[in-house]
Tab-separated table of C-alpha atoms and ligand atoms in Angstrom:
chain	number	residue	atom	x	y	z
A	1	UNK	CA	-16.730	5.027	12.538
A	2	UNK	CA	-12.622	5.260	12.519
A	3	UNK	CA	-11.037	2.718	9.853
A	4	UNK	CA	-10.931	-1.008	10.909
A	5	UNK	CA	-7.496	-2.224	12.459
A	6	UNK	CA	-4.878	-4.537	10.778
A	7	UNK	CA	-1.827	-5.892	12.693
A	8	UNK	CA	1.214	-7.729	11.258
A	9	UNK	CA	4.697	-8.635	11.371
A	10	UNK	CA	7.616	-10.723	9.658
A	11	UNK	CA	10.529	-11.642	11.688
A	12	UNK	CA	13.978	-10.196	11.209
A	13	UNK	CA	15.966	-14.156	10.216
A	14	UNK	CA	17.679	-13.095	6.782
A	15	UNK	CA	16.983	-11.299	4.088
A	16	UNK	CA	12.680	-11.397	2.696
A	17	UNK	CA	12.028	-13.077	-0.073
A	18	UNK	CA	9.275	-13.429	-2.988
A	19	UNK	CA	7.564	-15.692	-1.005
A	20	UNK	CA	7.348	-13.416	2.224
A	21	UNK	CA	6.448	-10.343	-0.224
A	22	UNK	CA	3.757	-11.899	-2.273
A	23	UNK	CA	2.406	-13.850	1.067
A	24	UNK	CA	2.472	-11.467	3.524
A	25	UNK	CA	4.250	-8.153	3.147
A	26	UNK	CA	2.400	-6.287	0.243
A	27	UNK	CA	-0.883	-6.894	1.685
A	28	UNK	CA	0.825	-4.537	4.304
A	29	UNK	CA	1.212	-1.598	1.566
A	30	UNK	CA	-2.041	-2.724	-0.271
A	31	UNK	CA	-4.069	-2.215	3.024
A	32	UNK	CA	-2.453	0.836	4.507
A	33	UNK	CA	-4.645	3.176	3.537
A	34	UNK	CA	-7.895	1.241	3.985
A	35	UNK	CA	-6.898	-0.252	7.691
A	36	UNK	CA	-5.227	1.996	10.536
A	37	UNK	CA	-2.032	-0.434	10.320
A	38	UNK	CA	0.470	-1.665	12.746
A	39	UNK	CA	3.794	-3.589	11.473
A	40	UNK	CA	6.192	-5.160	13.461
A	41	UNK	CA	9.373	-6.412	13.537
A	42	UNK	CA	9.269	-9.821	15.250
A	43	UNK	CA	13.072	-9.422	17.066
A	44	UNK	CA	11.526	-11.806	19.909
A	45	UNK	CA	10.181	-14.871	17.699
A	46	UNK	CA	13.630	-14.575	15.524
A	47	UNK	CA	15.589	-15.249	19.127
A	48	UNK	CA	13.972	-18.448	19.458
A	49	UNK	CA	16.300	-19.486	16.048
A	50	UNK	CA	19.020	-16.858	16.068
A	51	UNK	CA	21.333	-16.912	18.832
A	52	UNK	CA	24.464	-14.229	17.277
A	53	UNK	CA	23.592	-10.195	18.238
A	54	UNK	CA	25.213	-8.664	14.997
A	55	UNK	CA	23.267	-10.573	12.927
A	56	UNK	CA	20.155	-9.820	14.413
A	57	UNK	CA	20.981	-6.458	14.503
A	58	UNK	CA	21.861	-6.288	11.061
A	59	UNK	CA	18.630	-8.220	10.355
A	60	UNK	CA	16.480	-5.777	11.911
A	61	UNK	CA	17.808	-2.922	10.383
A	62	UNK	CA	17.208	-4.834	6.883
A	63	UNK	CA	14.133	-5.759	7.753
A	64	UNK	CA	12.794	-1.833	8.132
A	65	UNK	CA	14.485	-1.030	5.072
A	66	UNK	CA	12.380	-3.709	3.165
A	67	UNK	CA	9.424	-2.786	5.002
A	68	UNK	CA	9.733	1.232	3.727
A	69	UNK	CA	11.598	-0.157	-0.100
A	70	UNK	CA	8.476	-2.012	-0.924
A	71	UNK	CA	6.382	0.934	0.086
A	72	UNK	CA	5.130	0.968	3.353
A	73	UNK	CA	4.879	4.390	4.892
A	74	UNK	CA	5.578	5.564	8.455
A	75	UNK	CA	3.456	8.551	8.563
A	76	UNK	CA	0.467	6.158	7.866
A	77	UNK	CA	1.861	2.792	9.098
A	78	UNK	CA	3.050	2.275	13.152
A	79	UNK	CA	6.170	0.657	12.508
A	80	UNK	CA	7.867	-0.943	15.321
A	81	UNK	CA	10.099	-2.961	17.064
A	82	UNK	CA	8.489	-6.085	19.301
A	83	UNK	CA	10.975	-5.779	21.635
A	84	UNK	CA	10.498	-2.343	22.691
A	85	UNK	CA	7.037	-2.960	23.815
A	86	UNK	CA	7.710	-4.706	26.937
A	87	UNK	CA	3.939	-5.057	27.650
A	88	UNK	CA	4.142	-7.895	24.511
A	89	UNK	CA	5.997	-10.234	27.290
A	90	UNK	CA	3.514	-9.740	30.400
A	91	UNK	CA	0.136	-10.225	28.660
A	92	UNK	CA	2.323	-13.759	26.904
A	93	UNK	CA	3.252	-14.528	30.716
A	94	UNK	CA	-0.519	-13.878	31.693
A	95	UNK	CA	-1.399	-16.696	28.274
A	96	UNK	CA	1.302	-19.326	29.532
A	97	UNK	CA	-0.819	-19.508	32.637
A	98	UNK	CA	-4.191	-19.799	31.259
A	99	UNK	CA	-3.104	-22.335	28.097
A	100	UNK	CA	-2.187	-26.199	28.963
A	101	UNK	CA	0.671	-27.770	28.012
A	102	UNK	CA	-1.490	-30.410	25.327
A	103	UNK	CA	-2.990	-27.710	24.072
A	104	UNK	CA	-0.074	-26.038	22.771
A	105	UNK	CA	2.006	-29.763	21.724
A	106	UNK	CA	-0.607	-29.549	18.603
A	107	UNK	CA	0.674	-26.790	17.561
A	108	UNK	CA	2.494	-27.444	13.764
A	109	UNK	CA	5.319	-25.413	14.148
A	110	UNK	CA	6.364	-27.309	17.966
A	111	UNK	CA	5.251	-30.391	16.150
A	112	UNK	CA	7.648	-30.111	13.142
A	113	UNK	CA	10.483	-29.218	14.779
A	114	UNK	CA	9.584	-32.406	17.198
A	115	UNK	CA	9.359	-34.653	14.408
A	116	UNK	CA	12.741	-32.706	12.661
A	117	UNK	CA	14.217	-33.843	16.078
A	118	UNK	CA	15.568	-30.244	16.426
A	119	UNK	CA	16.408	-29.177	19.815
A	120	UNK	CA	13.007	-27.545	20.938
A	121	UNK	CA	13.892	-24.572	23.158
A	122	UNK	CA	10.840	-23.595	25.549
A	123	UNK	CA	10.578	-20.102	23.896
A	124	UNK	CA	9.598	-22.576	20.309
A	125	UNK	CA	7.091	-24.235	22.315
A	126	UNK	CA	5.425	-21.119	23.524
A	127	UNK	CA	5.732	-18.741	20.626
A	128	UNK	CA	1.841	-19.017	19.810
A	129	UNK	CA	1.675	-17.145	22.956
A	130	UNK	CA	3.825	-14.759	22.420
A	131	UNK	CA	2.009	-13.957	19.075
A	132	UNK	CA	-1.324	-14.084	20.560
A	133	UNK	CA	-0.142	-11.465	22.922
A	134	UNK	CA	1.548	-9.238	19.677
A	135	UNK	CA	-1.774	-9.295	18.138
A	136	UNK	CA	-4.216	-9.388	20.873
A	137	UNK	CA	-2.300	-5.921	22.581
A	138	UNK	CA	-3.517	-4.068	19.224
A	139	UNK	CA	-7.461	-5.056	19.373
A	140	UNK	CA	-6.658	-5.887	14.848
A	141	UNK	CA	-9.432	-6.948	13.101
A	142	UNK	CA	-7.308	-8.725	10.125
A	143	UNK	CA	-3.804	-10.117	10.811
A	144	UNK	CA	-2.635	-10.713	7.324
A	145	UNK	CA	-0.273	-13.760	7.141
A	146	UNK	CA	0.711	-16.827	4.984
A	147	UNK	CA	-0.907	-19.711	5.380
A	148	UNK	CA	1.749	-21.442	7.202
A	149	UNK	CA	0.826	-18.689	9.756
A	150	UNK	CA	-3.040	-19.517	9.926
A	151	UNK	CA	-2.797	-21.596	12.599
A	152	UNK	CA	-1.150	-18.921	15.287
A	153	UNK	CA	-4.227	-16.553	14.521
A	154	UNK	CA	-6.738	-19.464	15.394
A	155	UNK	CA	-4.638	-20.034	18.348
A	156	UNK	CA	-4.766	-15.932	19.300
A	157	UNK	CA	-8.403	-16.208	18.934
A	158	UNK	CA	-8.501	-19.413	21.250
A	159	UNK	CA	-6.995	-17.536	23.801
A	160	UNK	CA	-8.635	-14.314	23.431
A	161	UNK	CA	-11.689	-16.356	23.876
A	162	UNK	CA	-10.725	-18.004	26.826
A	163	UNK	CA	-9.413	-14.720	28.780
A	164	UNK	CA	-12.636	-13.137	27.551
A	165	UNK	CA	-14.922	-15.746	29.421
A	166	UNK	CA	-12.524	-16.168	32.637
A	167	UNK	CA	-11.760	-12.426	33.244
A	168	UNK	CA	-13.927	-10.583	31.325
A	169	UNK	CA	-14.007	-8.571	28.043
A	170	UNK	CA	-10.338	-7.451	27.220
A	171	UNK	CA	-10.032	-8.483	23.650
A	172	UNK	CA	-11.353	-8.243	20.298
A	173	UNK	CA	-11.343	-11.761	18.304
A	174	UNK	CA	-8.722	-11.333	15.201
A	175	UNK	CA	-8.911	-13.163	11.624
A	176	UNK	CA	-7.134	-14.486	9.792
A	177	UNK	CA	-6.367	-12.638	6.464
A	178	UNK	CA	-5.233	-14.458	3.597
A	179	UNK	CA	-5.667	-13.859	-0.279
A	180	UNK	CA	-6.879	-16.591	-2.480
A	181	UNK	CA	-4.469	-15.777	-5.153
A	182	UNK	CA	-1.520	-15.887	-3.316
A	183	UNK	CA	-1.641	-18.727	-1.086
A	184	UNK	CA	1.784	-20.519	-0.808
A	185	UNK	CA	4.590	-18.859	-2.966
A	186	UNK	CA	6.624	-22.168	-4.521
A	187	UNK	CA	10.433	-22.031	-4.377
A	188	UNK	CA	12.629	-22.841	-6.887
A	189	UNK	CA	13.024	-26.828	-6.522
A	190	UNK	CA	8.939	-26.594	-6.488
A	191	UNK	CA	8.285	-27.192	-2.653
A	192	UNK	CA	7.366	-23.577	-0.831
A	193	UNK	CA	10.005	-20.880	-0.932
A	194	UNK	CA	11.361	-20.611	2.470
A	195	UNK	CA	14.655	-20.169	4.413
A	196	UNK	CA	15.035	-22.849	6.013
A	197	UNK	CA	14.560	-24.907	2.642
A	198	UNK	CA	17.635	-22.627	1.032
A	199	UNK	CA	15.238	-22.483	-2.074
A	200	UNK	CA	14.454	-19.402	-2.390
A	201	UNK	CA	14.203	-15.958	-4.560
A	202	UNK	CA	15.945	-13.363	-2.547
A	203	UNK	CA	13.241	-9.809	-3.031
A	204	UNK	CA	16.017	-7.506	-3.602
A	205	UNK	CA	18.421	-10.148	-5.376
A	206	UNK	CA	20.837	-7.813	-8.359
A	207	UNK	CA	19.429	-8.355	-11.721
A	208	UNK	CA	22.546	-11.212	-12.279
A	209	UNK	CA	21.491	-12.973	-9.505
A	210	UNK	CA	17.513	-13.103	-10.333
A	211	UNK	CA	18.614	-14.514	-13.710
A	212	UNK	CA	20.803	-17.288	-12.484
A	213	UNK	CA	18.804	-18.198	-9.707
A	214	UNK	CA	15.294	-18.096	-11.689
A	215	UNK	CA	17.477	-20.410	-14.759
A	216	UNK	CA	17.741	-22.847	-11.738
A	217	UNK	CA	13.514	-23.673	-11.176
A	218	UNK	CA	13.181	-26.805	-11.530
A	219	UNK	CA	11.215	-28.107	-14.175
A	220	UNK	CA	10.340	-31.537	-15.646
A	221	UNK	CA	12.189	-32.749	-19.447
A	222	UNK	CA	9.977	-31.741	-22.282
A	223	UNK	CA	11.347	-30.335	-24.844
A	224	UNK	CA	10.461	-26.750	-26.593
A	225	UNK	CA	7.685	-28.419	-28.943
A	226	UNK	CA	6.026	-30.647	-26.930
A	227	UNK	CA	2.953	-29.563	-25.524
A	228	UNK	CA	3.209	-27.572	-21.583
A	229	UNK	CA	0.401	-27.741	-18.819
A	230	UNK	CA	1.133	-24.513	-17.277
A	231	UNK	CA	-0.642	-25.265	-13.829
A	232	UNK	CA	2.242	-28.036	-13.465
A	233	UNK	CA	5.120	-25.807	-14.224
A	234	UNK	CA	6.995	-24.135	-11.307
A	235	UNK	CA	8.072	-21.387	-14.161
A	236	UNK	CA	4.699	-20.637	-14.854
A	237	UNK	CA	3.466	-20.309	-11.197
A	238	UNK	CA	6.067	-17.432	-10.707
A	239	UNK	CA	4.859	-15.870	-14.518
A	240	UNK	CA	1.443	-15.926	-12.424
A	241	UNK	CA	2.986	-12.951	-10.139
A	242	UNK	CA	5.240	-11.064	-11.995
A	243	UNK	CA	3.471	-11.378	-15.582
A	244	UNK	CA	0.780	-10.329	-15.258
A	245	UNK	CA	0.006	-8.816	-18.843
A	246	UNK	CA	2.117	-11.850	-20.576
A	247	UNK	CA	-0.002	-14.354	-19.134
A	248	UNK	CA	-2.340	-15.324	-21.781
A	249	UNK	CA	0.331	-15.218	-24.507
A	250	UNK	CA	2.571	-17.273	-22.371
A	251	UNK	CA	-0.230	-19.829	-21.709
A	252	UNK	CA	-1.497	-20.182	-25.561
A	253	UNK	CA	2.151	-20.843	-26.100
A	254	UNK	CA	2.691	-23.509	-22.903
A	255	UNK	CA	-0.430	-25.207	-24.433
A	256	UNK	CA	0.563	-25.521	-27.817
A	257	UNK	CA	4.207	-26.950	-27.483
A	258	UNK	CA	5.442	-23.114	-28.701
A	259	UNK	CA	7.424	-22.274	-26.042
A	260	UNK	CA	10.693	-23.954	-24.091
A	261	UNK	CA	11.506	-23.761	-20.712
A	262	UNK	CA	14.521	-21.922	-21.091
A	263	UNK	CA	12.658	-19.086	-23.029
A	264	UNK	CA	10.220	-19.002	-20.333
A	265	UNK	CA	12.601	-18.737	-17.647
A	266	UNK	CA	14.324	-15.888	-19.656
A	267	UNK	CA	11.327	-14.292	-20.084
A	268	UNK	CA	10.479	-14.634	-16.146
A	269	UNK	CA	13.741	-13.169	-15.127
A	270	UNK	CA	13.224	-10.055	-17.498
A	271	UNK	CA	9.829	-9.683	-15.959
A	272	UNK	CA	10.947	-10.150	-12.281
A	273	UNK	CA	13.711	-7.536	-12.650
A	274	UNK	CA	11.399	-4.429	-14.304
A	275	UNK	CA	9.087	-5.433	-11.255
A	276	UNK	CA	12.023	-5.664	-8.107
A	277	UNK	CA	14.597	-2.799	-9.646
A	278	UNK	CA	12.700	0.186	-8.495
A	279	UNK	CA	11.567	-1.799	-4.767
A	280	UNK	CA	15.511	-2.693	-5.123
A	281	UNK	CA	17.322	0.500	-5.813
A	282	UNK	CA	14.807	1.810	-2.674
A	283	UNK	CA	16.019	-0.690	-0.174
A	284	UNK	CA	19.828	0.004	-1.072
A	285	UNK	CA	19.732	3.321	-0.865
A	286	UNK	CA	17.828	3.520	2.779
A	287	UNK	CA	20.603	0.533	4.092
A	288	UNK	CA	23.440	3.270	3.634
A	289	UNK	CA	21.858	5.589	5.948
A	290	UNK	CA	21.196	3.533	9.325
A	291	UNK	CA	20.469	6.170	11.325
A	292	UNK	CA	17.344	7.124	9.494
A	293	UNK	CA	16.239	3.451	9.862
A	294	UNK	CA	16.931	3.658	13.708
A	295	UNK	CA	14.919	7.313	13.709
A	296	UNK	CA	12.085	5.388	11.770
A	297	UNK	CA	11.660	2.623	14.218
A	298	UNK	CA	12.328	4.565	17.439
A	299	UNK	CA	9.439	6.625	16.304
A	300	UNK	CA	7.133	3.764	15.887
A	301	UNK	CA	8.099	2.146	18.918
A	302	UNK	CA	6.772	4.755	20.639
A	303	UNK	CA	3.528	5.277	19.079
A	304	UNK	CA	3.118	1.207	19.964
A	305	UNK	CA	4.233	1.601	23.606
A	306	UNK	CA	1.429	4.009	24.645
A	307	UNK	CA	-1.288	1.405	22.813
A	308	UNK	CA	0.006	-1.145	24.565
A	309	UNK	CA	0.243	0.355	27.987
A	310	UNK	CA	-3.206	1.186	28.003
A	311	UNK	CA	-4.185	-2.368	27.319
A	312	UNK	CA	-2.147	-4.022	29.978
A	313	UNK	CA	-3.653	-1.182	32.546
A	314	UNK	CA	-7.371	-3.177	31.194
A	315	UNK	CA	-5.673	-6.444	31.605
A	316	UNK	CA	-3.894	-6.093	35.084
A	317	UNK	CA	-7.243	-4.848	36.525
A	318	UNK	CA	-9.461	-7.383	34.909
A	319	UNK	CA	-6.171	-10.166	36.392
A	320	UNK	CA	-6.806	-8.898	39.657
A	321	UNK	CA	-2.773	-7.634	40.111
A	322	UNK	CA	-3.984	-3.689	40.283
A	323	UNK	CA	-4.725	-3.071	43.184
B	1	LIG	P1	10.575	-18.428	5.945
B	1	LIG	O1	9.739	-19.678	5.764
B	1	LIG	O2	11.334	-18.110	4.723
B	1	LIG	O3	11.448	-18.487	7.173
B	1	LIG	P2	8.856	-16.771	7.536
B	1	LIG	O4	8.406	-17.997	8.262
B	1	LIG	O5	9.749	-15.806	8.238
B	1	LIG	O6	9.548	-17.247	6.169
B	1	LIG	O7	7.552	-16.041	6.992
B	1	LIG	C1	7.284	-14.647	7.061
B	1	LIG	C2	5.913	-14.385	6.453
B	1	LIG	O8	5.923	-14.719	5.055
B	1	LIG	C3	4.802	-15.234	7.073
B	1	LIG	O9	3.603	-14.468	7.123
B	1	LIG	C4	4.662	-16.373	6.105
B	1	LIG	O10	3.380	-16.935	6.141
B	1	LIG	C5	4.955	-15.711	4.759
B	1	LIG	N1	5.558	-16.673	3.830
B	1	LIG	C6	6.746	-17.278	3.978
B	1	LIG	N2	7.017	-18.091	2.940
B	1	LIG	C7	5.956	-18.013	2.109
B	1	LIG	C8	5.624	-18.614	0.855
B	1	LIG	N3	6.447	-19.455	0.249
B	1	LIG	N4	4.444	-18.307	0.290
B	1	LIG	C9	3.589	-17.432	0.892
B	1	LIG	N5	3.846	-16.824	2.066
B	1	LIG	C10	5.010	-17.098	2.685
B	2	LIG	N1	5.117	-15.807	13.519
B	2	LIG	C1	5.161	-14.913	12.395
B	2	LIG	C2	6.069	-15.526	11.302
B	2	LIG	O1	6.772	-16.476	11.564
B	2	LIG	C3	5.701	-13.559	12.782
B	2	LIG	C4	4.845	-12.904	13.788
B	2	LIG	C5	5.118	-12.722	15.124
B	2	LIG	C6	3.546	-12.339	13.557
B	2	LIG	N2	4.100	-12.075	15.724
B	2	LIG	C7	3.120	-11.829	14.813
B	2	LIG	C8	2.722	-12.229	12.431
B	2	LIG	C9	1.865	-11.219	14.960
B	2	LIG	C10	1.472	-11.625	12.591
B	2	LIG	C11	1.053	-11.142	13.827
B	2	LIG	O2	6.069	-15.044	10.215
């Protein structure tokens, strides 16, 4: 039996962070030689937020370069571009018309930015759909996301589900993949990291920067003596990921009032940095040569296209629009 499928992506909206890397994008490298894996770039989804083309073009090209810095390879890995696969769009056309409108109003992400009272553009309210149709295209048995992402599987599998009974079988049923150690990635005022909370830990931040921004966590006001509970520090949760042979020491100490905050932050920041610089000095070095990253891509984009194709040729027939 050939290896089991995984399919993924992380939209190009800014630069990733600790919070996408320990959430979603290492499981990428961790898996790709146990799944046959396919990583995208999520161009579509980000144009539903960013509406200026040299930014997203600059984000896409960053994107890739994080994608090969923190070690994904493209002789193993199919990485490519969502946009390039024009196949992604039909098969979400062929959802919108088999999903009802109340069913995707309880969606979180539509109802957040509802209750935000953001403008809600229609390509917001039906980006489940275009996900279900990113993942369902691939026939993945794991999708591994963030939690905050859980939701759009269940919604893919609704769907594939439904097109399953009504048309016949097109699609395999994806899960959900999402580690217990790593479930939400907290940012540095405590709530979870994320852009759009301008809280967070940039993954390829200089050493300076990961210093200043890590002596910035917020913590509460005891003092270096007084006794720590580590599972209530926002330091602490970040020593979980990055210090990894430190961790007992550092706990002992939290416990026993032997440590402050300031020397744990230090201490943090040192860790982070040995971790990031080589990841770091990867993802600089790739975003001077372009080209490469456009070579990369294009390549990928291609090996996507022709699995794609041959799905849609499925779907069409089973749609009754081949004739
Ligand atoms: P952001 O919230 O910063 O805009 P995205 O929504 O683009 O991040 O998320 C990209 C991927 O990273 C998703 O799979 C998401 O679940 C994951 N992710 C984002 N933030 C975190 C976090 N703080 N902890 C764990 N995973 C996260
Ligand atoms: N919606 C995901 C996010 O915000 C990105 C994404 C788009 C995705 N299509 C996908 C993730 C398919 C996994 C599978 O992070």
């Amino acid at each position: 039996m050939g290896k089991k499928i995984l399919l993924s992506g992380v939209k190009p909206t800014g630069r990733v962070h600790i919070g996408n890397y320990f959430g979603a994008m290492k499981q990428f490298v961790d898996f790709q030689d146990d799944y046959e894996s396919r990583i995208m770039i999520a161009d579509y989804h980000a144009l539903t937020t960013v509406q200026d083309a040299s930014v997203l073009k600059q984000d896409i090209l960053d994107l890739v370069a994080s994608y090969l810095a923190i070690g994904l390879d493209p002789n193993r890995v199919i990485i490519f571009q969502q946009s390039a696969v024009a196949e992604h769009l039909e098969l979400a056309w062929i959802f919108n018309c088999l999903t009802t409108m109340p069913y995707l109003a309880r969606a979180h992400a539509y109802k957040d930015a509802l209750a935000k009272n953001k403008e809600v553009n229609v390509g917001v309210f039906t980006y489940p759909l275009l996900m279900a149709a990113d993942i369902l295209i691939y026939d993945p048995d794991v999708v591994p996301v963030g939690q905050d992402q859980k939701q759009h599987v269940e919604i893919a599998r609704d769907v594939a589900e439904k097109f399953n009974r009504l048309f016949g079988e097109a699609f395999k049923l994806p899960e959900p993949f999402i580690p217990e150690d790593v479930k939400t990635v907290t940012g540095l005022d405590g709530q979870k990291m994320s852009k759009s909370y301008g809280n967070t830990i940039p993954l390829f931040a200089n050493e300076k920067d990961l210093k200043r921004l890590v002596m910035t966590i917020v913590t509460d006001s005891k003092g270096e003596t007084e006794p720590k509970n580590p599972e209530e520090c926002h330091v602490f949760a970040l020593h979980k990921l990055f210090s990894q042979v430190d961790l007992p020491e550092l706990k002992r100490r939290y416990v026993e009032g032997k440590i402050g905050y300031r020397e744990s932050k230090e201490i943090l920041a040192h860790n982070m940095n040995q971790y990031l610089k080589p990841m770091r000095e990867k993802y600089e070095s790739l975003l001077s040569r372009p080209e490469e990253i456009k070579t990369v891509l294009a390549a990928g984009s291609e090996r996507a296209q022709v699995i794609a194709r041959a799905k849609l040729e499925r779907v069409r027939e089973l749609v009754g629009v081949k004739l």
